[in-house]
JSON list of C-alpha atoms and ligand atoms in Angstrom, two decimals:
[
{"chain": "A", "resi": 1, "resn": "MET", "atom": "CA", "xyz": [11.14, -7.84, 11.04]},
{"chain": "A", "resi": 2, "resn": "SER", "atom": "CA", "xyz": [11.75, -8.95, 7.49]},
{"chain": "A", "resi": 3, "resn": "LEU", "atom": "CA", "xyz": [9.40, -10.72, 5.13]},
{"chain": "A", "resi": 4, "resn": "ILE", "atom": "CA", "xyz": [10.97, -13.52, 3.11]},
{"chain": "A", "resi": 5, "resn": "LEU", "atom": "CA", "xyz": [9.76, -14.85, -0.22]},
{"chain": "A", "resi": 6, "resn": "ASP", "atom": "CA", "xyz": [11.27, -18.30, -0.63]},
{"chain": "A", "resi": 7, "resn": "ASP", "atom": "CA", "xyz": [11.06, -19.70, -4.17]},
{"chain": "A", "resi": 8, "resn": "VAL", "atom": "CA", "xyz": [7.57, -18.25, -4.61]},
{"chain": "A", "resi": 9, "resn": "GLY", "atom": "CA", "xyz": [5.55, -18.91, -7.77]},
{"chain": "A", "resi": 10, "resn": "HIS", "atom": "CA", "xyz": [1.87, -18.72, -8.60]},
{"chain": "A", "resi": 11, "resn": "GLU", "atom": "CA", "xyz": [-0.56, -20.18, -11.07]},
{"chain": "A", "resi": 12, "resn": "TYR", "atom": "CA", "xyz": [-4.34, -19.71, -10.88]},
{"chain": "A", "resi": 13, "resn": "GLU", "atom": "CA", "xyz": [-6.36, -22.88, -11.47]},
{"chain": "A", "resi": 14, "resn": "THR", "atom": "CA", "xyz": [-7.91, -21.31, -14.52]},
{"chain": "A", "resi": 15, "resn": "GLY", "atom": "CA", "xyz": [-4.77, -19.82, -16.06]},
{"chain": "A", "resi": 16, "resn": "ARG", "atom": "CA", "xyz": [-1.13, -19.98, -16.91]},
{"chain": "A", "resi": 17, "resn": "ALA", "atom": "CA", "xyz": [1.76, -19.67, -14.46]},
{"chain": "A", "resi": 18, "resn": "LEU", "atom": "CA", "xyz": [2.28, -15.98, -13.68]},
{"chain": "A", "resi": 19, "resn": "PHE", "atom": "CA", "xyz": [5.74, -15.94, -12.10]},
{"chain": "A", "resi": 20, "resn": "SER", "atom": "CA", "xyz": [8.06, -18.39, -10.43]},
{"chain": "A", "resi": 21, "resn": "ALA", "atom": "CA", "xyz": [11.20, -18.75, -8.32]},
{"chain": "A", "resi": 22, "resn": "ILE", "atom": "CA", "xyz": [10.99, -15.39, -6.54]},
{"chain": "A", "resi": 23, "resn": "SER", "atom": "CA", "xyz": [13.40, -15.54, -3.63]},
{"chain": "A", "resi": 24, "resn": "VAL", "atom": "CA", "xyz": [13.88, -12.20, -1.92]},
{"chain": "A", "resi": 25, "resn": "GLU", "atom": "CA", "xyz": [14.04, -10.79, 1.59]},
{"chain": "A", "resi": 26, "resn": "LEU", "atom": "CA", "xyz": [12.01, -7.63, 2.12]},
{"chain": "A", "resi": 27, "resn": "ILE", "atom": "CA", "xyz": [13.53, -5.42, 4.82]},
{"chain": "A", "resi": 28, "resn": "PRO", "atom": "CA", "xyz": [12.01, -2.68, 7.02]},
{"chain": "A", "resi": 29, "resn": "GLY", "atom": "CA", "xyz": [13.14, 0.76, 5.95]},
{"chain": "A", "resi": 30, "resn": "ARG", "atom": "CA", "xyz": [12.99, -0.02, 2.25]},
{"chain": "A", "resi": 31, "resn": "THR", "atom": "CA", "xyz": [10.39, 0.67, -0.44]},
{"chain": "A", "resi": 32, "resn": "TYR", "atom": "CA", "xyz": [9.85, -1.97, -3.12]},
{"chain": "A", "resi": 33, "resn": "ALA", "atom": "CA", "xyz": [8.35, -1.21, -6.51]},
{"chain": "A", "resi": 34, "resn": "VAL", "atom": "CA", "xyz": [6.69, -4.30, -8.01]},
{"chain": "A", "resi": 35, "resn": "VAL", "atom": "CA", "xyz": [6.67, -3.69, -11.76]},
{"chain": "A", "resi": 36, "resn": "GLY", "atom": "CA", "xyz": [5.87, -5.63, -14.90]},
{"chain": "A", "resi": 37, "resn": "PRO", "atom": "CA", "xyz": [3.35, -5.48, -17.73]},
{"chain": "A", "resi": 38, "resn": "SER", "atom": "CA", "xyz": [-0.40, -5.58, -17.12]},
{"chain": "A", "resi": 39, "resn": "GLY", "atom": "CA", "xyz": [-1.34, -9.14, -16.15]},
{"chain": "A", "resi": 40, "resn": "ALA", "atom": "CA", "xyz": [2.17, -10.03, -14.95]},
{"chain": "A", "resi": 41, "resn": "GLY", "atom": "CA", "xyz": [0.81, -10.70, -11.48]},
{"chain": "A", "resi": 42, "resn": "LYS", "atom": "CA", "xyz": [1.64, -7.58, -9.46]},
{"chain": "A", "resi": 43, "resn": "SER", "atom": "CA", "xyz": [-1.66, -7.54, -7.54]},
{"chain": "A", "resi": 44, "resn": "THR", "atom": "CA", "xyz": [-1.41, -11.31, -7.11]},
{"chain": "A", "resi": 45, "resn": "LEU", "atom": "CA", "xyz": [2.00, -10.92, -5.50]},
{"chain": "A", "resi": 46, "resn": "LEU", "atom": "CA", "xyz": [0.62, -8.25, -3.14]},
{"chain": "A", "resi": 47, "resn": "ASN", "atom": "CA", "xyz": [-2.16, -10.66, -2.22]},
{"chain": "A", "resi": 48, "resn": "ILE", "atom": "CA", "xyz": [0.41, -13.34, -1.44]},
{"chain": "A", "resi": 49, "resn": "LEU", "atom": "CA", "xyz": [2.45, -10.91, 0.66]},
{"chain": "A", "resi": 50, "resn": "SER", "atom": "CA", "xyz": [-0.67, -9.93, 2.62]},
{"chain": "A", "resi": 51, "resn": "GLY", "atom": "CA", "xyz": [-1.30, -13.57, 3.53]},
{"chain": "A", "resi": 52, "resn": "ASN", "atom": "CA", "xyz": [-4.70, -13.58, 1.79]},
{"chain": "A", "resi": 53, "resn": "LEU", "atom": "CA", "xyz": [-3.50, -15.90, -0.96]},
{"chain": "A", "resi": 54, "resn": "GLU", "atom": "CA", "xyz": [-1.31, -19.00, -0.63]},
{"chain": "A", "resi": 55, "resn": "PRO", "atom": "CA", "xyz": [1.25, -19.22, -3.44]},
{"chain": "A", "resi": 56, "resn": "THR", "atom": "CA", "xyz": [1.05, -22.43, -5.45]},
{"chain": "A", "resi": 57, "resn": "ARG", "atom": "CA", "xyz": [4.84, -22.73, -5.12]},
{"chain": "A", "resi": 58, "resn": "GLY", "atom": "CA", "xyz": [7.28, -21.82, -2.37]},
{"chain": "A", "resi": 59, "resn": "ARG", "atom": "CA", "xyz": [6.43, -19.99, 0.84]},
{"chain": "A", "resi": 60, "resn": "VAL", "atom": "CA", "xyz": [6.35, -16.63, 2.56]},
{"chain": "A", "resi": 61, "resn": "VAL", "atom": "CA", "xyz": [8.09, -16.43, 5.91]},
{"chain": "A", "resi": 62, "resn": "ARG", "atom": "CA", "xyz": [6.83, -13.68, 8.21]},
{"chain": "A", "resi": 63, "resn": "ALA", "atom": "CA", "xyz": [6.86, -13.04, 11.94]},
{"chain": "A", "resi": 64, "resn": "ARG", "atom": "CA", "xyz": [3.55, -13.94, 13.52]},
{"chain": "A", "resi": 65, "resn": "SER", "atom": "CA", "xyz": [3.23, -10.43, 14.95]},
{"chain": "A", "resi": 66, "resn": "THR", "atom": "CA", "xyz": [3.65, -8.69, 11.59]},
{"chain": "A", "resi": 67, "resn": "THR", "atom": "CA", "xyz": [0.69, -6.46, 10.80]},
{"chain": "A", "resi": 68, "resn": "SER", "atom": "CA", "xyz": [0.00, -5.64, 7.21]},
{"chain": "A", "resi": 69, "resn": "ASN", "atom": "CA", "xyz": [-2.23, -3.02, 5.73]},
{"chain": "A", "resi": 70, "resn": "TRP", "atom": "CA", "xyz": [-3.43, -2.86, 2.16]},
{"chain": "A", "resi": 71, "resn": "VAL", "atom": "CA", "xyz": [-4.37, 0.23, 0.17]},
{"chain": "A", "resi": 72, "resn": "PHE", "atom": "CA", "xyz": [-6.44, -0.75, -2.83]},
{"chain": "A", "resi": 73, "resn": "GLN", "atom": "CA", "xyz": [-6.64, 0.88, -6.22]},
{"chain": "A", "resi": 74, "resn": "ASN", "atom": "CA", "xyz": [-10.27, 1.87, -5.54]},
{"chain": "A", "resi": 75, "resn": "PRO", "atom": "CA", "xyz": [-10.71, 3.87, -2.35]},
{"chain": "A", "resi": 76, "resn": "HIS", "atom": "CA", "xyz": [-13.17, 2.50, 0.20]},
{"chain": "A", "resi": 77, "resn": "GLY", "atom": "CA", "xyz": [-14.27, 5.08, 2.73]},
{"chain": "A", "resi": 78, "resn": "VAL", "atom": "CA", "xyz": [-17.40, 5.79, 4.76]},
{"chain": "A", "resi": 79, "resn": "PRO", "atom": "CA", "xyz": [-19.44, 8.19, 2.54]},
{"chain": "A", "resi": 80, "resn": "GLY", "atom": "CA", "xyz": [-20.88, 10.36, 5.31]},
{"chain": "A", "resi": 81, "resn": "ARG", "atom": "CA", "xyz": [-17.77, 10.50, 7.50]},
{"chain": "A", "resi": 82, "resn": "ARG", "atom": "CA", "xyz": [-15.36, 13.45, 7.41]},
{"chain": "A", "resi": 83, "resn": "ALA", "atom": "CA", "xyz": [-11.92, 12.93, 5.89]},
{"chain": "A", "resi": 84, "resn": "LEU", "atom": "CA", "xyz": [-10.36, 13.86, 9.24]},
{"chain": "A", "resi": 85, "resn": "ASP", "atom": "CA", "xyz": [-12.24, 11.12, 11.08]},
{"chain": "A", "resi": 86, "resn": "HIS", "atom": "CA", "xyz": [-11.03, 8.41, 8.72]},
{"chain": "A", "resi": 87, "resn": "VAL", "atom": "CA", "xyz": [-7.47, 9.11, 9.84]},
{"chain": "A", "resi": 88, "resn": "ALA", "atom": "CA", "xyz": [-8.18, 10.08, 13.46]},
{"chain": "A", "resi": 89, "resn": "LEU", "atom": "CA", "xyz": [-9.91, 6.74, 14.06]},
{"chain": "A", "resi": 90, "resn": "ALA", "atom": "CA", "xyz": [-6.66, 4.89, 13.43]},
{"chain": "A", "resi": 91, "resn": "PHE", "atom": "CA", "xyz": [-4.96, 6.95, 16.15]},
{"chain": "A", "resi": 92, "resn": "LEU", "atom": "CA", "xyz": [-7.92, 6.52, 18.53]},
{"chain": "A", "resi": 93, "resn": "ALA", "atom": "CA", "xyz": [-7.68, 2.76, 17.98]},
{"chain": "A", "resi": 94, "resn": "ARG", "atom": "CA", "xyz": [-4.06, 2.97, 19.09]},
{"chain": "A", "resi": 95, "resn": "GLY", "atom": "CA", "xyz": [-5.04, 4.62, 22.38]},
{"chain": "A", "resi": 96, "resn": "ASP", "atom": "CA", "xyz": [-4.72, 8.36, 21.70]},
{"chain": "A", "resi": 97, "resn": "SER", "atom": "CA", "xyz": [-7.20, 10.84, 23.17]},
{"chain": "A", "resi": 98, "resn": "ARG", "atom": "CA", "xyz": [-9.63, 12.50, 20.73]},
{"chain": "A", "resi": 99, "resn": "ALA", "atom": "CA", "xyz": [-7.58, 15.76, 20.79]},
{"chain": "A", "resi": 100, "resn": "GLU", "atom": "CA", "xyz": [-4.28, 13.94, 20.22]},
{"chain": "A", "resi": 101, "resn": "ALA", "atom": "CA", "xyz": [-5.78, 11.78, 17.48]},
{"chain": "A", "resi": 102, "resn": "GLU", "atom": "CA", "xyz": [-7.24, 14.76, 15.63]},
{"chain": "A", "resi": 103, "resn": "GLY", "atom": "CA", "xyz": [-3.96, 16.70, 15.94]},
{"chain": "A", "resi": 104, "resn": "LYS", "atom": "CA", "xyz": [-1.94, 13.84, 14.48]},
{"chain": "A", "resi": 105, "resn": "ALA", "atom": "CA", "xyz": [-4.57, 13.24, 11.81]},
{"chain": "A", "resi": 106, "resn": "ARG", "atom": "CA", "xyz": [-4.42, 16.90, 10.71]},
{"chain": "A", "resi": 107, "resn": "ASP", "atom": "CA", "xyz": [-0.61, 16.71, 10.44]},
{"chain": "A", "resi": 108, "resn": "LEU", "atom": "CA", "xyz": [-0.89, 13.62, 8.28]},
{"chain": "A", "resi": 109, "resn": "LEU", "atom": "CA", "xyz": [-3.60, 15.17, 6.10]},
{"chain": "A", "resi": 110, "resn": "ASP", "atom": "CA", "xyz": [-1.33, 18.21, 5.59]},
{"chain": "A", "resi": 111, "resn": "GLN", "atom": "CA", "xyz": [1.50, 15.89, 4.50]},
{"chain": "A", "resi": 112, "resn": "PHE", "atom": "CA", "xyz": [-0.80, 14.46, 1.85]},
{"chain": "A", "resi": 113, "resn": "ALA", "atom": "CA", "xyz": [-2.01, 17.88, 0.69]},
{"chain": "A", "resi": 114, "resn": "LEU", "atom": "CA", "xyz": [-5.45, 17.15, 2.18]},
{"chain": "A", "resi": 115, "resn": "GLY", "atom": "CA", "xyz": [-5.51, 19.83, 4.87]},
{"chain": "A", "resi": 116, "resn": "SER", "atom": "CA", "xyz": [-8.10, 21.88, 3.01]},
{"chain": "A", "resi": 117, "resn": "VAL", "atom": "CA", "xyz": [-10.58, 18.99, 2.78]},
{"chain": "A", "resi": 118, "resn": "ALA", "atom": "CA", "xyz": [-10.20, 17.71, 6.39]},
{"chain": "A", "resi": 119, "resn": "GLU", "atom": "CA", "xyz": [-13.81, 18.62, 7.22]},
{"chain": "A", "resi": 120, "resn": "GLU", "atom": "CA", "xyz": [-15.29, 17.33, 3.96]},
{"chain": "A", "resi": 121, "resn": "ARG", "atom": "CA", "xyz": [-17.39, 14.16, 3.88]},
{"chain": "A", "resi": 122, "resn": "PHE", "atom": "CA", "xyz": [-15.74, 11.25, 2.09]},
{"chain": "A", "resi": 123, "resn": "ARG", "atom": "CA", "xyz": [-18.38, 11.25, -0.66]},
{"chain": "A", "resi": 124, "resn": "HIS", "atom": "CA", "xyz": [-17.41, 14.81, -1.62]},
{"chain": "A", "resi": 125, "resn": "LEU", "atom": "CA", "xyz": [-13.71, 14.04, -2.18]},
{"chain": "A", "resi": 126, "resn": "SER", "atom": "CA", "xyz": [-12.21, 13.72, -5.65]},
{"chain": "A", "resi": 127, "resn": "GLY", "atom": "CA", "xyz": [-10.84, 10.33, -6.72]},
{"chain": "A", "resi": 128, "resn": "GLY", "atom": "CA", "xyz": [-7.25, 11.39, -6.09]},
{"chain": "A", "resi": 129, "resn": "GLU", "atom": "CA", "xyz": [-8.12, 12.93, -2.70]},
{"chain": "A", "resi": 130, "resn": "ALA", "atom": "CA", "xyz": [-9.96, 9.78, -1.65]},
{"chain": "A", "resi": 131, "resn": "GLN", "atom": "CA", "xyz": [-7.00, 7.63, -2.60]},
{"chain": "A", "resi": 132, "resn": "ARG", "atom": "CA", "xyz": [-4.53, 9.81, -0.68]},
{"chain": "A", "resi": 133, "resn": "LEU", "atom": "CA", "xyz": [-6.87, 9.69, 2.30]},
{"chain": "A", "resi": 134, "resn": "MET", "atom": "CA", "xyz": [-6.73, 5.88, 2.23]},
{"chain": "A", "resi": 135, "resn": "LEU", "atom": "CA", "xyz": [-2.93, 6.08, 2.26]},
{"chain": "A", "resi": 136, "resn": "ALA", "atom": "CA", "xyz": [-2.94, 8.53, 5.17]},
{"chain": "A", "resi": 137, "resn": "ARG", "atom": "CA", "xyz": [-5.29, 6.21, 7.07]},
{"chain": "A", "resi": 138, "resn": "ALA", "atom": "CA", "xyz": [-3.05, 3.21, 6.41]},
{"chain": "A", "resi": 139, "resn": "ILE", "atom": "CA", "xyz": [0.03, 5.13, 7.54]},
{"chain": "A", "resi": 140, "resn": "ALA", "atom": "CA", "xyz": [-1.77, 6.23, 10.73]},
{"chain": "A", "resi": 141, "resn": "ALA", "atom": "CA", "xyz": [-2.26, 2.56, 11.59]},
{"chain": "A", "resi": 142, "resn": "ALA", "atom": "CA", "xyz": [1.58, 2.14, 11.54]},
{"chain": "A", "resi": 143, "resn": "PRO", "atom": "CA", "xyz": [1.61, -1.33, 10.00]},
{"chain": "A", "resi": 144, "resn": "GLY", "atom": "CA", "xyz": [4.76, -3.46, 9.76]},
{"chain": "A", "resi": 145, "resn": "VAL", "atom": "CA", "xyz": [4.05, -3.98, 6.08]},
{"chain": "A", "resi": 146, "resn": "LEU", "atom": "CA", "xyz": [2.17, -1.60, 3.78]},
{"chain": "A", "resi": 147, "resn": "LEU", "atom": "CA", "xyz": [0.97, -2.97, 0.45]},
{"chain": "A", "resi": 148, "resn": "VAL", "atom": "CA", "xyz": [-0.14, -0.36, -2.05]},
{"chain": "A", "resi": 149, "resn": "ASP", "atom": "CA", "xyz": [-1.72, -0.95, -5.43]},
{"chain": "A", "resi": 150, "resn": "GLU", "atom": "CA", "xyz": [-1.15, 1.83, -7.99]},
{"chain": "A", "resi": 151, "resn": "PRO", "atom": "CA", "xyz": [-1.07, 4.77, -5.53]},
{"chain": "A", "resi": 152, "resn": "THR", "atom": "CA", "xyz": [-0.45, 7.43, -8.16]},
{"chain": "A", "resi": 153, "resn": "ALA", "atom": "CA", "xyz": [-2.74, 6.24, -10.96]},
{"chain": "A", "resi": 154, "resn": "GLN", "atom": "CA", "xyz": [-5.21, 9.10, -10.48]},
{"chain": "A", "resi": 155, "resn": "LEU", "atom": "CA", "xyz": [-2.77, 11.84, -9.52]},
{"chain": "A", "resi": 156, "resn": "ASP", "atom": "CA", "xyz": [-1.01, 14.71, -11.29]},
{"chain": "A", "resi": 157, "resn": "VAL", "atom": "CA", "xyz": [2.79, 14.63, -11.30]},
{"chain": "A", "resi": 158, "resn": "ARG", "atom": "CA", "xyz": [3.21, 17.00, -8.35]},
{"chain": "A", "resi": 159, "resn": "THR", "atom": "CA", "xyz": [0.73, 15.24, -6.08]},
{"chain": "A", "resi": 160, "resn": "ALA", "atom": "CA", "xyz": [2.18, 11.88, -7.09]},
{"chain": "A", "resi": 161, "resn": "ALA", "atom": "CA", "xyz": [5.59, 13.09, -5.91]},
{"chain": "A", "resi": 162, "resn": "VAL", "atom": "CA", "xyz": [4.04, 14.06, -2.53]},
{"chain": "A", "resi": 163, "resn": "VAL", "atom": "CA", "xyz": [2.59, 10.56, -2.17]},
{"chain": "A", "resi": 164, "resn": "ASN", "atom": "CA", "xyz": [5.88, 8.89, -3.16]},
{"chain": "A", "resi": 165, "resn": "GLU", "atom": "CA", "xyz": [7.78, 10.96, -0.59]},
{"chain": "A", "resi": 166, "resn": "SER", "atom": "CA", "xyz": [5.29, 10.06, 2.14]},
{"chain": "A", "resi": 167, "resn": "LEU", "atom": "CA", "xyz": [5.65, 6.36, 1.39]},
{"chain": "A", "resi": 168, "resn": "GLY", "atom": "CA", "xyz": [9.42, 6.74, 1.63]},
{"chain": "A", "resi": 169, "resn": "ARG", "atom": "CA", "xyz": [9.09, 8.47, 5.00]},
{"chain": "A", "resi": 170, "resn": "LEU", "atom": "CA", "xyz": [6.86, 5.69, 6.29]},
{"chain": "A", "resi": 171, "resn": "ALA", "atom": "CA", "xyz": [9.51, 3.13, 5.32]},
{"chain": "A", "resi": 172, "resn": "GLU", "atom": "CA", "xyz": [12.13, 5.17, 7.14]},
{"chain": "A", "resi": 173, "resn": "ARG", "atom": "CA", "xyz": [10.05, 4.75, 10.29]},
{"chain": "A", "resi": 174, "resn": "GLY", "atom": "CA", "xyz": [10.55, 0.97, 10.05]},
{"chain": "A", "resi": 175, "resn": "CYS", "atom": "CA", "xyz": [7.81, -0.20, 7.71]},
{"chain": "A", "resi": 176, "resn": "ILE", "atom": "CA", "xyz": [8.26, -2.47, 4.69]},
{"chain": "A", "resi": 177, "resn": "VAL", "atom": "CA", "xyz": [6.49, -0.67, 1.83]},
{"chain": "A", "resi": 178, "resn": "VAL", "atom": "CA", "xyz": [5.58, -2.63, -1.29]},
{"chain": "A", "resi": 179, "resn": "ILE", "atom": "CA", "xyz": [4.03, -0.75, -4.21]},
{"chain": "A", "resi": 180, "resn": "ALA", "atom": "CA", "xyz": [2.58, -2.29, -7.37]},
{"chain": "A", "resi": 181, "resn": "THR", "atom": "CA", "xyz": [2.99, 0.37, -10.02]},
{"chain": "A", "resi": 182, "resn": "HIS", "atom": "CA", "xyz": [3.17, 1.28, -13.70]},
{"chain": "A", "resi": 183, "resn": "ASP", "atom": "CA", "xyz": [4.41, 4.78, -12.85]},
{"chain": "A", "resi": 184, "resn": "ALA", "atom": "CA", "xyz": [8.08, 5.40, -13.67]},
{"chain": "A", "resi": 185, "resn": "GLY", "atom": "CA", "xyz": [8.22, 8.22, -11.11]},
{"chain": "A", "resi": 186, "resn": "THR", "atom": "CA", "xyz": [7.02, 5.91, -8.34]},
{"chain": "A", "resi": 187, "resn": "ARG", "atom": "CA", "xyz": [9.42, 3.17, -9.43]},
{"chain": "A", "resi": 188, "resn": "ASP", "atom": "CA", "xyz": [12.33, 5.60, -9.37]},
{"chain": "A", "resi": 189, "resn": "SER", "atom": "CA", "xyz": [11.41, 6.88, -5.92]},
{"chain": "A", "resi": 190, "resn": "CYS", "atom": "CA", "xyz": [11.61, 3.36, -4.44]},
{"chain": "A", "resi": 191, "resn": "THR", "atom": "CA", "xyz": [14.81, 1.98, -2.95]},
{"chain": "A", "resi": 192, "resn": "ASP", "atom": "CA", "xyz": [14.34, -1.41, -4.69]},
{"chain": "A", "resi": 193, "resn": "VAL", "atom": "CA", "xyz": [12.60, -2.73, -7.80]},
{"chain": "A", "resi": 194, "resn": "LEU", "atom": "CA", "xyz": [11.09, -6.20, -8.16]},
{"chain": "A", "resi": 195, "resn": "ASP", "atom": "CA", "xyz": [10.50, -6.63, -11.88]},
{"chain": "A", "resi": 196, "resn": "LEU", "atom": "CA", "xyz": [8.18, -9.57, -12.52]},
{"chain": "A", "resi": 197, "resn": "ALA", "atom": "CA", "xyz": [9.46, -9.73, -16.11]},
{"chain": "A", "resi": 198, "resn": "GLY", "atom": "CA", "xyz": [12.53, -11.40, -14.62]},
{"chain": "A", "resi": 199, "resn": "TYR", "atom": "CA", "xyz": [10.44, -14.15, -13.00]},
{"chain": "A", "resi": 200, "resn": "GLN", "atom": "CA", "xyz": [8.24, -15.32, -15.88]},
{"chain": "A", "resi": 201, "resn": "SER", "atom": "CA", "xyz": [7.65, -19.06, -15.92]},
{"chain": "B", "resi": 1, "resn": "ATP", "atom": "N1", "xyz": [-8.70, -14.91, -8.71]},
{"chain": "B", "resi": 1, "resn": "ATP", "atom": "C1", "xyz": [-8.21, -15.14, -9.94]},
{"chain": "B", "resi": 1, "resn": "ATP", "atom": "N2", "xyz": [-8.49, -16.29, -10.59]},
{"chain": "B", "resi": 1, "resn": "ATP", "atom": "C2", "xyz": [-8.00, -16.54, -11.82]},
{"chain": "B", "resi": 1, "resn": "ATP", "atom": "N3", "xyz": [-7.20, -15.68, -12.49]},
{"chain": "B", "resi": 1, "resn": "ATP", "atom": "C3", "xyz": [-6.89, -14.52, -11.90]},
{"chain": "B", "resi": 1, "resn": "ATP", "atom": "C4", "xyz": [-7.38, -14.18, -10.60]},
{"chain": "B", "resi": 1, "resn": "ATP", "atom": "N4", "xyz": [-6.89, -12.96, -10.26]},
{"chain": "B", "resi": 1, "resn": "ATP", "atom": "C5", "xyz": [-6.14, -12.55, -11.31]},
{"chain": "B", "resi": 1, "resn": "ATP", "atom": "N5", "xyz": [-6.13, -13.48, -12.28]},
{"chain": "B", "resi": 1, "resn": "ATP", "atom": "C6", "xyz": [-5.40, -13.38, -13.57]},
{"chain": "B", "resi": 1, "resn": "ATP", "atom": "O1", "xyz": [-4.02, -13.41, -13.29]},
{"chain": "B", "resi": 1, "resn": "ATP", "atom": "C7", "xyz": [-3.32, -12.49, -14.12]},
{"chain": "B", "resi": 1, "resn": "ATP", "atom": "C8", "xyz": [-2.54, -11.51, -13.26]},
{"chain": "B", "resi": 1, "resn": "ATP", "atom": "O2", "xyz": [-3.45, -10.62, -12.60]},
{"chain": "B", "resi": 1, "resn": "ATP", "atom": "P1", "xyz": [-2.92, -9.45, -11.63]},
{"chain": "B", "resi": 1, "resn": "ATP", "atom": "O3", "xyz": [-4.10, -8.62, -11.30]},
{"chain": "B", "resi": 1, "resn": "ATP", "atom": "O4", "xyz": [-2.14, -10.03, -10.52]},
{"chain": "B", "resi": 1, "resn": "ATP", "atom": "O5", "xyz": [-1.91, -8.68, -12.62]},
{"chain": "B", "resi": 1, "resn": "ATP", "atom": "P2", "xyz": [-1.30, -7.21, -12.51]},
{"chain": "B", "resi": 1, "resn": "ATP", "atom": "O6", "xyz": [0.14, -7.33, -12.91]},
{"chain": "B", "resi": 1, "resn": "ATP", "atom": "O7", "xyz": [-1.57, -6.63, -11.18]},
{"chain": "B", "resi": 1, "resn": "ATP", "atom": "O8", "xyz": [-2.11, -6.45, -13.64]},
{"chain": "B", "resi": 1, "resn": "ATP", "atom": "P3", "xyz": [-2.48, -4.88, -13.82]},
{"chain": "B", "resi": 1, "resn": "ATP", "atom": "O9", "xyz": [-1.17, -4.16, -14.05]},
{"chain": "B", "resi": 1, "resn": "ATP", "atom": "O10", "xyz": [-3.33, -4.88, -15.04]},
{"chain": "B", "resi": 1, "resn": "ATP", "atom": "O11", "xyz": [-3.19, -4.43, -12.57]},
{"chain": "B", "resi": 1, "resn": "ATP", "atom": "C9", "xyz": [-4.35, -11.84, -15.02]},
{"chain": "B", "resi": 1, "resn": "ATP", "atom": "O12", "xyz": [-4.33, -12.53, -16.25]},
{"chain": "B", "resi": 1, "resn": "ATP", "atom": "C10", "xyz": [-5.66, -12.07, -14.28]},
{"chain": "B", "resi": 1, "resn": "ATP", "atom": "O13", "xyz": [-6.73, -12.20, -15.17]}
]
């Protein structure tokens, strides 16, 4: 089910107008890079897409059943919980048995080059590992829309490419993936680019 931005613009009470007149239909199967200079409003647009923030202009049309999942720039995990359990829980919540959930979680961890830290506690992961774990957990939840803020900011080029590929694969499974990014590699790996520079008020 698509997500439609209809003439969307936003201005915080305290500030200037960030962007205006964004009209675009986001379609399952595609990955959207939201780009623009720092302060252009990329995170704000993700917030609007998530439904957490009402735009001051226009509207977002989404199916009532659409689930969205947000991966933040700063990873939030449970310090004493194993990496594996963070991902397995999402499968358990969807009705899998413990064995099935752990099997699927290990596959996903391997995809994100996290197989070797599956048994590690969250607090022992590096910044980049923790961020990839958050992505794996979000993907395990199979949301209709995945919103990701700067997924490759802490990663080396090779690991960033792994993450970009995984986000593309998730889209291919029917998810709308929207990524706020400054990373040219991530932008180029997306099927579509939404450049906020073109929507300045
Ligand atoms: N809750 C808020 N209230 C008032 N102003 C805000 C609020 N959130 C963000 N802003 C301002 O709106 C502007 C856009 O912020 P936003 O975080 O959306 O930009 P961004 O493009 O994601 O930036 P960056 O690339 O640096 O992450 C900034 O000037 C910021 O200070």
